[in-house]
């Protein structure tokens, strides 16, 4: 009786959607609008009746384990438990590819964007900024496959399970082994939770196969990042309608001249209310879904309300390399005792000034000697190399042997004068005396200092 009532409700919902030319999978596409009030009421009624059927007491009795129940059904009923959906999807993938073949990309960037945020424009930039060589996986393209079209044409909803399996299957392509952006995922709370479950599974596989010399290198420590390109409602609606005006004008020109292809004009491109509804769905469902994972993974909220250049700059700042996030914990702990370049160069100018003042006050005699060495041994060589912008000077001056601080003084003085100094030295043995007993030659080690001095060379020709 309940199933008959549900079927009637499903038919009414389907007919209502057809009258509005809205496909049954409208909740999974950012290119469609939400239905009107009547359709929303039918949707709630349909979901309510579905939930009644999904109570444990109402489930059909099956002899197969739950993980083995096929995902593809003849009705639109769907289990909404992320753990059960995830277990089934992984079981399907394991049956299809084998357990040892389920190595997913080490780096995955889960990207969503508000309507009008310029996600399509920024994808190539993010790919380049993070050094990814594979093309992004665009979920909307996966949902336009022949298999998905058959589901939509039959009037059925594309379920979370089917979307998740399509995405996870694509991630197993060897092309994405070193990293990939997944564009347009997650879109629902269930999909978001399955991302967390995938991360845990990858850690489990890493532990499981660590002793397998053949495949252990394939199961690397996963690195997930959540990225949101965000604009507020006002900017989103303005950009959607602006896009519509541009497409209409381009279509007009193409029609009049016969050159160019006509582009689809969506309802959200021309209707203010439809554009607002599309933004509301992003804000209330998609944005909230990915935000639910921010305590588990690095979360990058990127302001896309400015120009393309401003947004690119924001992306660069948000996605800057962070070794603590990307290296394994053991590796990071081992190398973190080594200071970074930024830490070494921090306050370098202030420290240079302080050192020079210290030399002149506390090491005045040595300071004067080094200045004299620069004048007598260095300046004339630098002048000869003025057009090349670089000079290599070797020195055995005893002042450097008498006090190691002399080398520091020389480098600091030249740096303050605008030169870049690279220091190296070599040891060589030089004859010093003859042994009176066996008449052998006794050598002594001598340090020869090599200074590579670079500076900006003049431009002779424009």
CSV table of C-alpha atoms in Angstrom, one decimal:
chain,number,residue,atom,x,y,z
A,1,UNK,CA,0.0,0.0,0.0
A,2,UNK,CA,2.8,2.4,1.0
A,3,UNK,CA,4.7,1.5,-2.2
A,4,UNK,CA,1.7,2.2,-4.3
A,5,UNK,CA,1.2,5.6,-2.7
A,6,UNK,CA,4.9,6.4,-3.2
A,7,UNK,CA,4.7,5.5,-6.9
A,8,UNK,CA,1.8,7.8,-7.3
A,9,UNK,CA,3.7,10.6,-5.6
A,10,UNK,CA,6.7,9.9,-7.8
A,11,UNK,CA,4.6,10.2,-10.9
A,12,UNK,CA,3.0,13.5,-9.7
A,13,UNK,CA,6.5,14.9,-9.0
A,14,UNK,CA,7.8,13.8,-12.4
A,15,UNK,CA,4.9,15.4,-14.2
A,16,UNK,CA,5.3,18.6,-12.3
A,17,UNK,CA,9.0,18.8,-13.2
A,18,UNK,CA,8.2,18.0,-16.9
A,19,UNK,CA,5.7,20.9,-17.0
A,20,UNK,CA,8.5,23.3,-15.9
A,21,UNK,CA,11.1,21.6,-18.2
A,22,UNK,CA,13.2,20.8,-15.1
A,23,UNK,CA,15.0,17.5,-15.3
A,24,UNK,CA,14.6,15.0,-12.4
A,25,UNK,CA,18.2,15.3,-11.5
A,26,UNK,CA,17.9,19.1,-10.8
A,27,UNK,CA,19.5,18.7,-7.4
A,28,UNK,CA,22.7,17.5,-8.9
A,29,UNK,CA,23.2,20.1,-11.6
A,30,UNK,CA,24.2,23.7,-11.0
A,31,UNK,CA,22.8,24.6,-14.5
A,32,UNK,CA,19.2,24.1,-13.4
A,33,UNK,CA,16.8,25.9,-11.1
A,34,UNK,CA,14.8,24.7,-8.2
A,35,UNK,CA,11.2,23.9,-8.8
A,36,UNK,CA,8.3,26.1,-7.8
A,37,UNK,CA,6.4,25.9,-4.6
A,38,UNK,CA,4.0,23.1,-5.8
A,39,UNK,CA,6.9,21.0,-6.9
A,40,UNK,CA,8.7,21.6,-3.6
A,41,UNK,CA,5.7,20.4,-1.8
A,42,UNK,CA,5.6,17.2,-3.9
A,43,UNK,CA,9.3,16.7,-3.3
A,44,UNK,CA,8.8,16.9,0.4
A,45,UNK,CA,5.9,14.5,0.2
A,46,UNK,CA,7.9,12.1,-2.0
A,47,UNK,CA,10.9,12.2,0.4
A,48,UNK,CA,8.7,11.7,3.4
A,49,UNK,CA,7.1,8.6,2.0
A,50,UNK,CA,10.6,7.4,0.9
A,51,UNK,CA,11.9,7.8,4.5
A,52,UNK,CA,9.0,5.8,5.8
A,53,UNK,CA,9.9,2.9,3.5
A,54,UNK,CA,13.6,3.2,4.5
A,55,UNK,CA,12.8,2.4,8.1
A,56,UNK,CA,14.5,-0.8,9.1
A,57,UNK,CA,11.2,-2.6,9.6
A,58,UNK,CA,10.1,-1.7,6.1
A,59,UNK,CA,13.3,-2.8,4.3
A,60,UNK,CA,13.0,-5.8,2.1
A,61,UNK,CA,14.5,-9.0,3.4
A,62,UNK,CA,17.7,-9.9,1.6
A,63,UNK,CA,20.0,-12.8,1.9
A,64,UNK,CA,23.1,-11.1,0.5
A,65,UNK,CA,25.3,-9.0,2.8
A,66,UNK,CA,24.3,-5.3,2.7
A,67,UNK,CA,27.6,-4.3,1.0
A,68,UNK,CA,26.7,-6.6,-1.9
A,69,UNK,CA,23.3,-5.1,-2.7
A,70,UNK,CA,23.6,-3.6,-6.2
A,71,UNK,CA,23.5,0.2,-6.3
A,72,UNK,CA,21.4,0.3,-9.4
A,73,UNK,CA,17.8,-0.1,-8.6
A,74,UNK,CA,14.5,0.2,-10.5
A,75,UNK,CA,13.2,2.8,-8.1
A,76,UNK,CA,14.4,6.2,-6.9
A,77,UNK,CA,14.7,4.9,-3.3
A,78,UNK,CA,18.1,5.4,-1.9
A,79,UNK,CA,19.9,4.7,1.4
A,80,UNK,CA,21.3,7.9,2.8
A,81,UNK,CA,23.8,6.4,5.2
A,82,UNK,CA,27.3,7.6,4.0
A,83,UNK,CA,29.0,4.5,5.6
A,84,UNK,CA,26.8,2.1,3.8
A,85,UNK,CA,27.0,3.9,0.4
A,86,UNK,CA,30.8,4.2,0.8
A,87,UNK,CA,31.2,0.5,1.6
A,88,UNK,CA,29.1,-0.5,-1.4
A,89,UNK,CA,31.1,1.8,-3.8
A,90,UNK,CA,34.4,0.5,-2.6
A,91,UNK,CA,33.2,-3.1,-2.8
A,92,UNK,CA,32.2,-2.5,-6.5
A,93,UNK,CA,35.6,-0.9,-7.2
A,94,UNK,CA,37.4,-3.8,-5.5
A,95,UNK,CA,35.5,-6.3,-7.5
A,96,UNK,CA,36.2,-4.4,-10.7
A,97,UNK,CA,39.9,-3.5,-10.2
A,98,UNK,CA,41.2,-5.6,-7.4
A,99,UNK,CA,42.1,-4.3,-3.9
A,100,UNK,CA,45.8,-3.6,-4.7
A,101,UNK,CA,44.8,-1.4,-7.6
A,102,UNK,CA,42.7,1.0,-5.4
A,103,UNK,CA,45.5,3.6,-5.0
A,104,UNK,CA,44.0,7.0,-5.3
A,105,UNK,CA,45.9,10.2,-6.0
A,106,UNK,CA,48.1,11.5,-3.2
A,107,UNK,CA,46.9,15.1,-3.6
A,108,UNK,CA,43.3,15.8,-4.2
A,109,UNK,CA,41.8,19.3,-4.2
A,110,UNK,CA,38.0,19.3,-3.7
A,111,UNK,CA,36.8,22.5,-5.3
A,112,UNK,CA,33.4,24.1,-5.3
A,113,UNK,CA,32.4,27.6,-6.3
A,114,UNK,CA,29.5,30.0,-6.0
A,115,UNK,CA,27.6,30.8,-9.2
A,116,UNK,CA,29.5,33.6,-10.9
A,117,UNK,CA,32.7,33.0,-8.9
A,118,UNK,CA,34.7,32.3,-12.1
A,119,UNK,CA,35.5,28.7,-11.2
A,120,UNK,CA,36.1,27.7,-14.8
A,121,UNK,CA,38.5,30.6,-15.3
A,122,UNK,CA,40.5,29.8,-12.2
A,123,UNK,CA,40.8,26.0,-12.7
A,124,UNK,CA,43.8,26.3,-15.1
A,125,UNK,CA,45.5,28.8,-12.7
A,126,UNK,CA,45.1,26.5,-9.7
A,127,UNK,CA,46.4,23.6,-11.7
A,128,UNK,CA,49.5,25.6,-12.7
A,129,UNK,CA,50.0,27.1,-9.2
A,130,UNK,CA,50.1,23.7,-7.6
A,131,UNK,CA,52.2,22.1,-10.3
A,132,UNK,CA,49.5,19.6,-11.4
A,133,UNK,CA,49.9,18.2,-14.9
A,134,UNK,CA,46.6,16.3,-15.2
A,135,UNK,CA,43.4,18.0,-16.3
A,136,UNK,CA,40.8,18.6,-13.5
A,137,UNK,CA,38.0,16.1,-13.1
A,138,UNK,CA,34.8,18.0,-13.7
A,139,UNK,CA,31.9,16.2,-12.1
A,140,UNK,CA,29.2,17.8,-14.3
A,141,UNK,CA,31.0,16.1,-17.3
A,142,UNK,CA,30.8,12.7,-15.5
A,143,UNK,CA,27.1,13.2,-15.1
A,144,UNK,CA,26.7,13.6,-18.8
A,145,UNK,CA,28.0,10.2,-19.7
A,146,UNK,CA,25.8,7.8,-21.7
A,147,UNK,CA,25.1,5.7,-18.6
A,148,UNK,CA,24.0,8.8,-16.6
A,149,UNK,CA,21.9,10.1,-19.5
A,150,UNK,CA,19.9,6.8,-19.5
A,151,UNK,CA,19.2,7.2,-15.9
A,152,UNK,CA,18.0,10.8,-16.4
A,153,UNK,CA,16.0,9.9,-19.5
A,154,UNK,CA,14.1,7.2,-17.6
A,155,UNK,CA,13.0,9.9,-15.1
A,156,UNK,CA,15.1,8.6,-12.2
A,157,UNK,CA,17.2,10.7,-9.9
A,158,UNK,CA,21.0,10.3,-10.1
A,159,UNK,CA,21.8,9.1,-6.6
A,160,UNK,CA,24.6,10.1,-4.3
A,161,UNK,CA,26.0,6.5,-4.6
A,162,UNK,CA,26.1,6.8,-8.4
A,163,UNK,CA,27.8,10.2,-8.3
A,164,UNK,CA,30.4,9.0,-5.7
A,165,UNK,CA,31.2,5.8,-7.7
A,166,UNK,CA,31.6,7.8,-10.9
A,167,UNK,CA,34.1,10.2,-9.1
A,168,UNK,CA,36.0,7.5,-7.3
A,169,UNK,CA,36.3,5.4,-10.5
A,170,UNK,CA,37.7,8.4,-12.4
A,171,UNK,CA,40.2,9.1,-9.6
A,172,UNK,CA,41.7,5.6,-10.1
A,173,UNK,CA,42.8,6.6,-13.6
A,174,UNK,CA,46.7,6.5,-13.7
A,175,UNK,CA,46.7,10.0,-15.2
A,176,UNK,CA,45.8,11.5,-11.8
A,177,UNK,CA,48.2,9.5,-9.7
A,178,UNK,CA,50.3,12.5,-8.6
A,179,UNK,CA,47.4,14.9,-7.9
A,180,UNK,CA,44.2,16.3,-9.3
A,181,UNK,CA,41.5,18.9,-8.8
A,182,UNK,CA,37.9,17.6,-8.5
A,183,UNK,CA,35.7,20.3,-9.7
A,184,UNK,CA,32.1,20.4,-8.3
A,185,UNK,CA,32.4,17.9,-5.5
A,186,UNK,CA,31.0,17.5,-2.9
A,187,UNK,CA,27.5,18.8,-3.5
A,188,UNK,CA,25.6,17.0,-0.7
A,189,UNK,CA,26.3,16.1,2.9
A,190,UNK,CA,26.5,12.4,2.0
A,191,UNK,CA,29.2,13.1,-0.6
A,192,UNK,CA,31.1,15.2,1.9
A,193,UNK,CA,31.2,12.4,4.4
A,194,UNK,CA,32.4,10.0,1.8
A,195,UNK,CA,35.4,12.2,1.2
A,196,UNK,CA,36.3,11.8,4.9
A,197,UNK,CA,35.8,8.0,4.6
A,198,UNK,CA,38.0,7.9,1.5
A,199,UNK,CA,40.8,9.6,3.4
A,200,UNK,CA,40.6,7.1,6.2
A,201,UNK,CA,40.6,4.2,3.7
A,202,UNK,CA,43.7,5.5,2.0
A,203,UNK,CA,45.5,5.6,5.4
A,204,UNK,CA,44.3,2.1,6.1
A,205,UNK,CA,45.6,0.9,2.7
A,206,UNK,CA,48.9,2.6,3.3
A,207,UNK,CA,49.3,0.6,6.5
A,208,UNK,CA,48.0,-2.6,5.0
A,209,UNK,CA,50.4,-2.6,2.0
A,210,UNK,CA,53.5,-1.0,3.6
A,211,UNK,CA,55.4,-4.3,3.7
A,212,UNK,CA,54.5,-5.2,0.1
A,213,UNK,CA,57.5,-4.1,-1.9
A,214,UNK,CA,55.6,-4.2,-5.2
A,215,UNK,CA,52.8,-1.8,-4.4
A,216,UNK,CA,53.8,0.0,-1.2
A,217,UNK,CA,55.0,3.1,-3.0
A,218,UNK,CA,51.7,3.5,-4.7
A,219,UNK,CA,49.8,3.9,-1.4
A,220,UNK,CA,51.2,7.2,-0.2
A,221,UNK,CA,50.1,9.5,2.6
A,222,UNK,CA,47.0,11.3,1.3
A,223,UNK,CA,46.8,15.1,1.2
A,224,UNK,CA,43.3,16.5,0.8
A,225,UNK,CA,42.4,20.2,0.6
A,226,UNK,CA,39.0,21.8,0.4
A,227,UNK,CA,38.7,24.9,-1.8
A,228,UNK,CA,35.7,27.3,-2.0
A,229,UNK,CA,35.6,30.2,-4.5
A,230,UNK,CA,33.1,32.5,-2.8
A,231,UNK,CA,31.1,35.6,-3.8
A,232,UNK,CA,28.1,37.1,-2.0
A,233,UNK,CA,24.6,36.9,-3.4
A,234,UNK,CA,24.6,40.3,-5.0
A,235,UNK,CA,27.8,39.8,-7.0
A,236,UNK,CA,26.7,36.3,-7.9
A,237,UNK,CA,23.3,37.4,-9.4
A,238,UNK,CA,24.9,40.3,-11.2
A,239,UNK,CA,27.5,38.1,-12.8
A,240,UNK,CA,25.0,35.4,-13.8
A,241,UNK,CA,22.7,38.0,-15.5
A,242,UNK,CA,25.8,39.7,-17.1
A,243,UNK,CA,26.7,36.4,-18.6
A,244,UNK,CA,23.2,36.0,-20.0
A,245,UNK,CA,23.4,39.4,-21.7
A,246,UNK,CA,26.7,38.6,-23.3
A,247,UNK,CA,25.5,35.3,-24.6
A,248,UNK,CA,22.3,36.8,-26.0
A,249,UNK,CA,24.4,39.4,-27.8
A,250,UNK,CA,26.9,36.8,-29.1
A,251,UNK,CA,24.0,34.7,-30.3
A,252,UNK,CA,22.5,37.7,-32.1
A,253,UNK,CA,25.7,38.4,-33.9
A,254,UNK,CA,26.1,34.7,-34.8
A,255,UNK,CA,22.6,34.6,-36.2
A,256,UNK,CA,23.0,37.7,-38.3
A,257,UNK,CA,26.4,36.9,-39.7
A,258,UNK,CA,26.3,33.1,-39.8
A,259,UNK,CA,29.6,32.9,-38.0
A,260,UNK,CA,30.0,31.3,-34.6
A,261,UNK,CA,28.0,28.8,-32.6
A,262,UNK,CA,24.8,29.5,-30.7
A,263,UNK,CA,25.2,29.1,-26.9
A,264,UNK,CA,22.6,27.9,-24.5
A,265,UNK,CA,20.9,30.6,-22.5
A,266,UNK,CA,19.9,29.3,-19.1
A,267,UNK,CA,17.0,30.5,-17.1
A,268,UNK,CA,19.5,31.7,-14.4
A,269,UNK,CA,21.1,33.9,-17.1
A,270,UNK,CA,18.1,36.0,-17.6
A,271,UNK,CA,15.8,35.6,-14.6
A,272,UNK,CA,16.7,37.4,-11.4
A,273,UNK,CA,14.7,35.1,-9.1
A,274,UNK,CA,16.1,32.0,-10.8
A,275,UNK,CA,19.7,33.3,-10.3
A,276,UNK,CA,18.9,33.9,-6.6
A,277,UNK,CA,17.5,30.4,-6.2
A,278,UNK,CA,20.6,28.9,-7.8
A,279,UNK,CA,22.8,30.9,-5.3
A,280,UNK,CA,20.6,29.9,-2.4
A,281,UNK,CA,21.1,26.2,-3.3
A,282,UNK,CA,24.9,26.7,-3.4
A,283,UNK,CA,24.9,28.6,-0.1
A,284,UNK,CA,22.5,26.3,1.8
A,285,UNK,CA,23.6,22.9,0.4
A,286,UNK,CA,26.9,22.8,-1.4
A,287,UNK,CA,28.7,25.3,0.7
A,288,UNK,CA,27.5,23.8,4.0
A,289,UNK,CA,28.4,20.3,2.7
A,290,UNK,CA,32.1,21.1,2.1
A,291,UNK,CA,32.3,23.4,5.2
A,292,UNK,CA,31.4,20.4,7.3
A,293,UNK,CA,34.8,18.9,6.6
A,294,UNK,CA,36.9,22.0,7.6
A,295,UNK,CA,37.8,20.4,11.0
A,296,UNK,CA,39.3,17.4,9.2
A,297,UNK,CA,41.1,18.9,6.2
A,298,UNK,CA,42.9,22.1,5.3
A,299,UNK,CA,40.1,24.5,4.3
A,300,UNK,CA,40.8,27.3,1.8
A,301,UNK,CA,38.1,30.0,1.6
A,302,UNK,CA,39.0,32.1,-1.4
A,303,UNK,CA,37.4,35.5,-2.0
A,304,UNK,CA,36.5,35.7,-5.7
A,305,UNK,CA,34.6,39.0,-5.6
A,306,UNK,CA,37.4,41.0,-7.1
A,307,UNK,CA,39.1,41.0,-10.5
A,308,UNK,CA,40.6,37.9,-12.1
A,309,UNK,CA,44.0,39.1,-11.0
A,310,UNK,CA,42.8,39.7,-7.4
A,311,UNK,CA,41.3,36.3,-7.2
A,312,UNK,CA,44.5,34.7,-8.6
A,313,UNK,CA,46.5,36.5,-5.9
A,314,UNK,CA,44.1,35.2,-3.2
A,315,UNK,CA,44.5,31.7,-4.6
A,316,UNK,CA,48.3,31.9,-4.5
A,317,UNK,CA,48.2,33.0,-0.8
A,318,UNK,CA,45.6,30.4,0.2
A,319,UNK,CA,47.3,27.4,-1.6
A,320,UNK,CA,50.9,28.3,-0.7
A,321,UNK,CA,53.1,25.3,0.0
A,322,UNK,CA,53.0,24.2,3.7
A,323,UNK,CA,55.4,21.4,4.6
A,324,UNK,CA,53.5,20.5,7.8
A,325,UNK,CA,50.4,19.7,5.6
A,326,UNK,CA,52.1,17.9,2.7
A,327,UNK,CA,55.0,15.9,4.2
A,328,UNK,CA,54.6,12.8,6.3
A,329,UNK,CA,54.7,13.5,10.0
A,330,UNK,CA,58.0,11.6,10.6
A,331,UNK,CA,59.6,13.4,7.6
A,332,UNK,CA,58.4,16.8,8.8
A,333,UNK,CA,59.6,16.2,12.4
A,334,UNK,CA,63.1,15.2,11.1
A,335,UNK,CA,63.6,18.3,8.9
A,336,UNK,CA,61.8,20.9,10.9
A,337,UNK,CA,65.0,21.6,12.9
A,338,UNK,CA,66.5,23.1,9.8
A,339,UNK,CA,65.4,26.8,9.5
A,340,UNK,CA,63.6,27.8,6.3
A,341,UNK,CA,64.9,30.4,3.9
A,342,UNK,CA,62.4,32.9,5.2
A,343,UNK,CA,63.5,32.4,8.8
A,344,UNK,CA,67.2,32.8,7.8
A,345,UNK,CA,66.5,36.0,5.8
A,346,UNK,CA,64.1,37.5,8.3
A,347,UNK,CA,65.4,40.9,9.5
A,348,UNK,CA,68.6,40.4,7.4
A,349,UNK,CA,68.9,44.1,6.6
A,350,UNK,CA,68.6,45.2,10.3
A,351,UNK,CA,71.1,42.5,11.4
A,352,UNK,CA,73.5,43.6,8.7
A,353,UNK,CA,73.5,47.2,10.0
A,354,UNK,CA,73.9,46.0,13.5
A,355,UNK,CA,76.9,43.9,12.6
A,356,UNK,CA,78.6,46.7,10.7
A,357,UNK,CA,78.2,49.1,13.6
A,358,UNK,CA,79.6,46.4,15.9
A,359,UNK,CA,82.7,45.9,13.7
A,360,UNK,CA,83.6,49.6,13.7
A,361,UNK,CA,83.2,49.9,17.5
A,362,UNK,CA,84.4,46.6,18.9
A,363,UNK,CA,86.8,45.4,16.1
A,364,UNK,CA,88.0,48.8,14.8
A,365,UNK,CA,91.6,47.7,13.8
A,366,UNK,CA,90.4,44.6,12.0
A,367,UNK,CA,87.7,46.5,10.3
A,368,UNK,CA,90.2,49.0,8.9
A,369,UNK,CA,92.5,46.2,7.7
A,370,UNK,CA,89.6,44.5,5.8
A,371,UNK,CA,88.6,47.8,4.2
A,372,UNK,CA,92.2,48.3,3.0
A,373,UNK,CA,92.2,44.8,1.5
A,374,UNK,CA,89.0,45.6,-0.4
A,375,UNK,CA,90.6,48.8,-1.7
A,376,UNK,CA,93.9,47.2,-2.7
A,377,UNK,CA,92.9,43.7,-3.9
A,378,UNK,CA,89.2,43.9,-4.9
A,379,UNK,CA,88.2,47.3,-6.3
A,380,UNK,CA,90.5,47.2,-9.4
A,381,UNK,CA,89.2,43.7,-10.4
A,382,UNK,CA,85.6,44.8,-9.9
A,383,UNK,CA,86.2,47.8,-12.2
A,384,UNK,CA,87.7,45.6,-14.9
A,385,UNK,CA,84.6,43.3,-14.7
A,386,UNK,CA,82.1,46.2,-14.6
A,387,UNK,CA,80.5,45.2,-17.9
A,388,UNK,CA,80.0,41.5,-17.0
A,389,UNK,CA,78.3,42.0,-13.7
A,390,UNK,CA,80.4,39.3,-12.0
A,391,UNK,CA,83.9,39.0,-10.7
A,392,UNK,CA,85.7,36.0,-9.2
A,393,UNK,CA,88.5,36.9,-6.8
A,394,UNK,CA,90.9,34.5,-5.0
A,395,UNK,CA,92.7,35.8,-2.0
A,396,UNK,CA,95.4,34.4,0.3
A,397,UNK,CA,95.7,37.6,2.3
A,398,UNK,CA,97.0,36.8,5.8
A,399,UNK,CA,94.3,39.0,7.4
A,400,UNK,CA,91.8,36.2,6.7
A,401,UNK,CA,94.1,33.6,8.3
A,402,UNK,CA,94.7,35.7,11.4
A,403,UNK,CA,91.1,36.3,12.3
A,404,UNK,CA,88.1,34.4,10.7
A,405,UNK,CA,85.9,37.4,11.5
A,406,UNK,CA,87.7,39.2,8.6
A,407,UNK,CA,85.8,37.2,6.0
A,408,UNK,CA,82.5,38.1,7.6
A,409,UNK,CA,83.4,41.8,7.6
A,410,UNK,CA,84.4,41.7,4.0
A,411,UNK,CA,81.1,40.0,2.9
A,412,UNK,CA,79.0,42.4,5.0
A,413,UNK,CA,80.8,45.5,3.7
A,414,UNK,CA,80.4,44.4,0.0
A,415,UNK,CA,76.7,43.5,0.6
A,416,UNK,CA,76.1,46.9,2.1
A,417,UNK,CA,77.7,48.5,-1.0
A,418,UNK,CA,75.1,46.6,-3.2
A,419,UNK,CA,77.1,43.5,-4.2
A,420,UNK,CA,76.1,39.9,-3.8
A,421,UNK,CA,78.9,37.8,-2.5
A,422,UNK,CA,79.2,34.0,-2.6
A,423,UNK,CA,82.0,32.5,-0.5
A,424,UNK,CA,84.0,29.3,-1.1
A,425,UNK,CA,87.5,28.2,-0.2
A,426,UNK,CA,90.0,25.5,-1.0
A,427,UNK,CA,92.7,23.9,1.0
A,428,UNK,CA,96.1,23.1,-0.6
A,429,UNK,CA,99.4,22.0,0.7
A,430,UNK,CA,102.4,24.2,0.1
A,431,UNK,CA,106.1,23.4,0.8
A,432,UNK,CA,107.2,25.0,3.9
A,433,UNK,CA,110.6,23.4,4.9
A,434,UNK,CA,112.9,20.4,4.5
A,435,UNK,CA,113.1,17.8,7.2
A,436,UNK,CA,116.8,17.9,8.5
A,437,UNK,CA,116.9,14.2,9.2
A,438,UNK,CA,115.5,12.6,6.0
A,439,UNK,CA,115.5,15.7,3.8
A,440,UNK,CA,111.9,15.2,2.9
A,441,UNK,CA,109.7,18.2,2.1
A,442,UNK,CA,107.2,19.2,4.7
A,443,UNK,CA,104.0,20.8,3.6
A,444,UNK,CA,101.6,23.0,5.4
A,445,UNK,CA,97.9,23.5,4.6
A,446,UNK,CA,96.9,26.9,3.3
A,447,UNK,CA,93.4,28.3,2.8
A,448,UNK,CA,92.6,30.1,-0.4
A,449,UNK,CA,89.4,32.1,-0.3
A,450,UNK,CA,87.2,32.3,-3.4
A,451,UNK,CA,84.8,35.3,-3.6
A,452,UNK,CA,82.2,35.3,-6.4
A,453,UNK,CA,80.9,38.9,-6.5
A,454,UNK,CA,77.8,39.7,-8.5
A,455,UNK,CA,76.3,43.1,-9.3
A,456,UNK,CA,73.9,44.6,-11.8
A,457,UNK,CA,75.7,45.2,-15.1
A,458,UNK,CA,75.0,48.3,-17.2
A,459,UNK,CA,72.9,48.1,-20.4
A,460,UNK,CA,75.1,49.0,-23.4
A,461,UNK,CA,72.4,48.6,-26.1
A,462,UNK,CA,68.7,49.0,-25.8
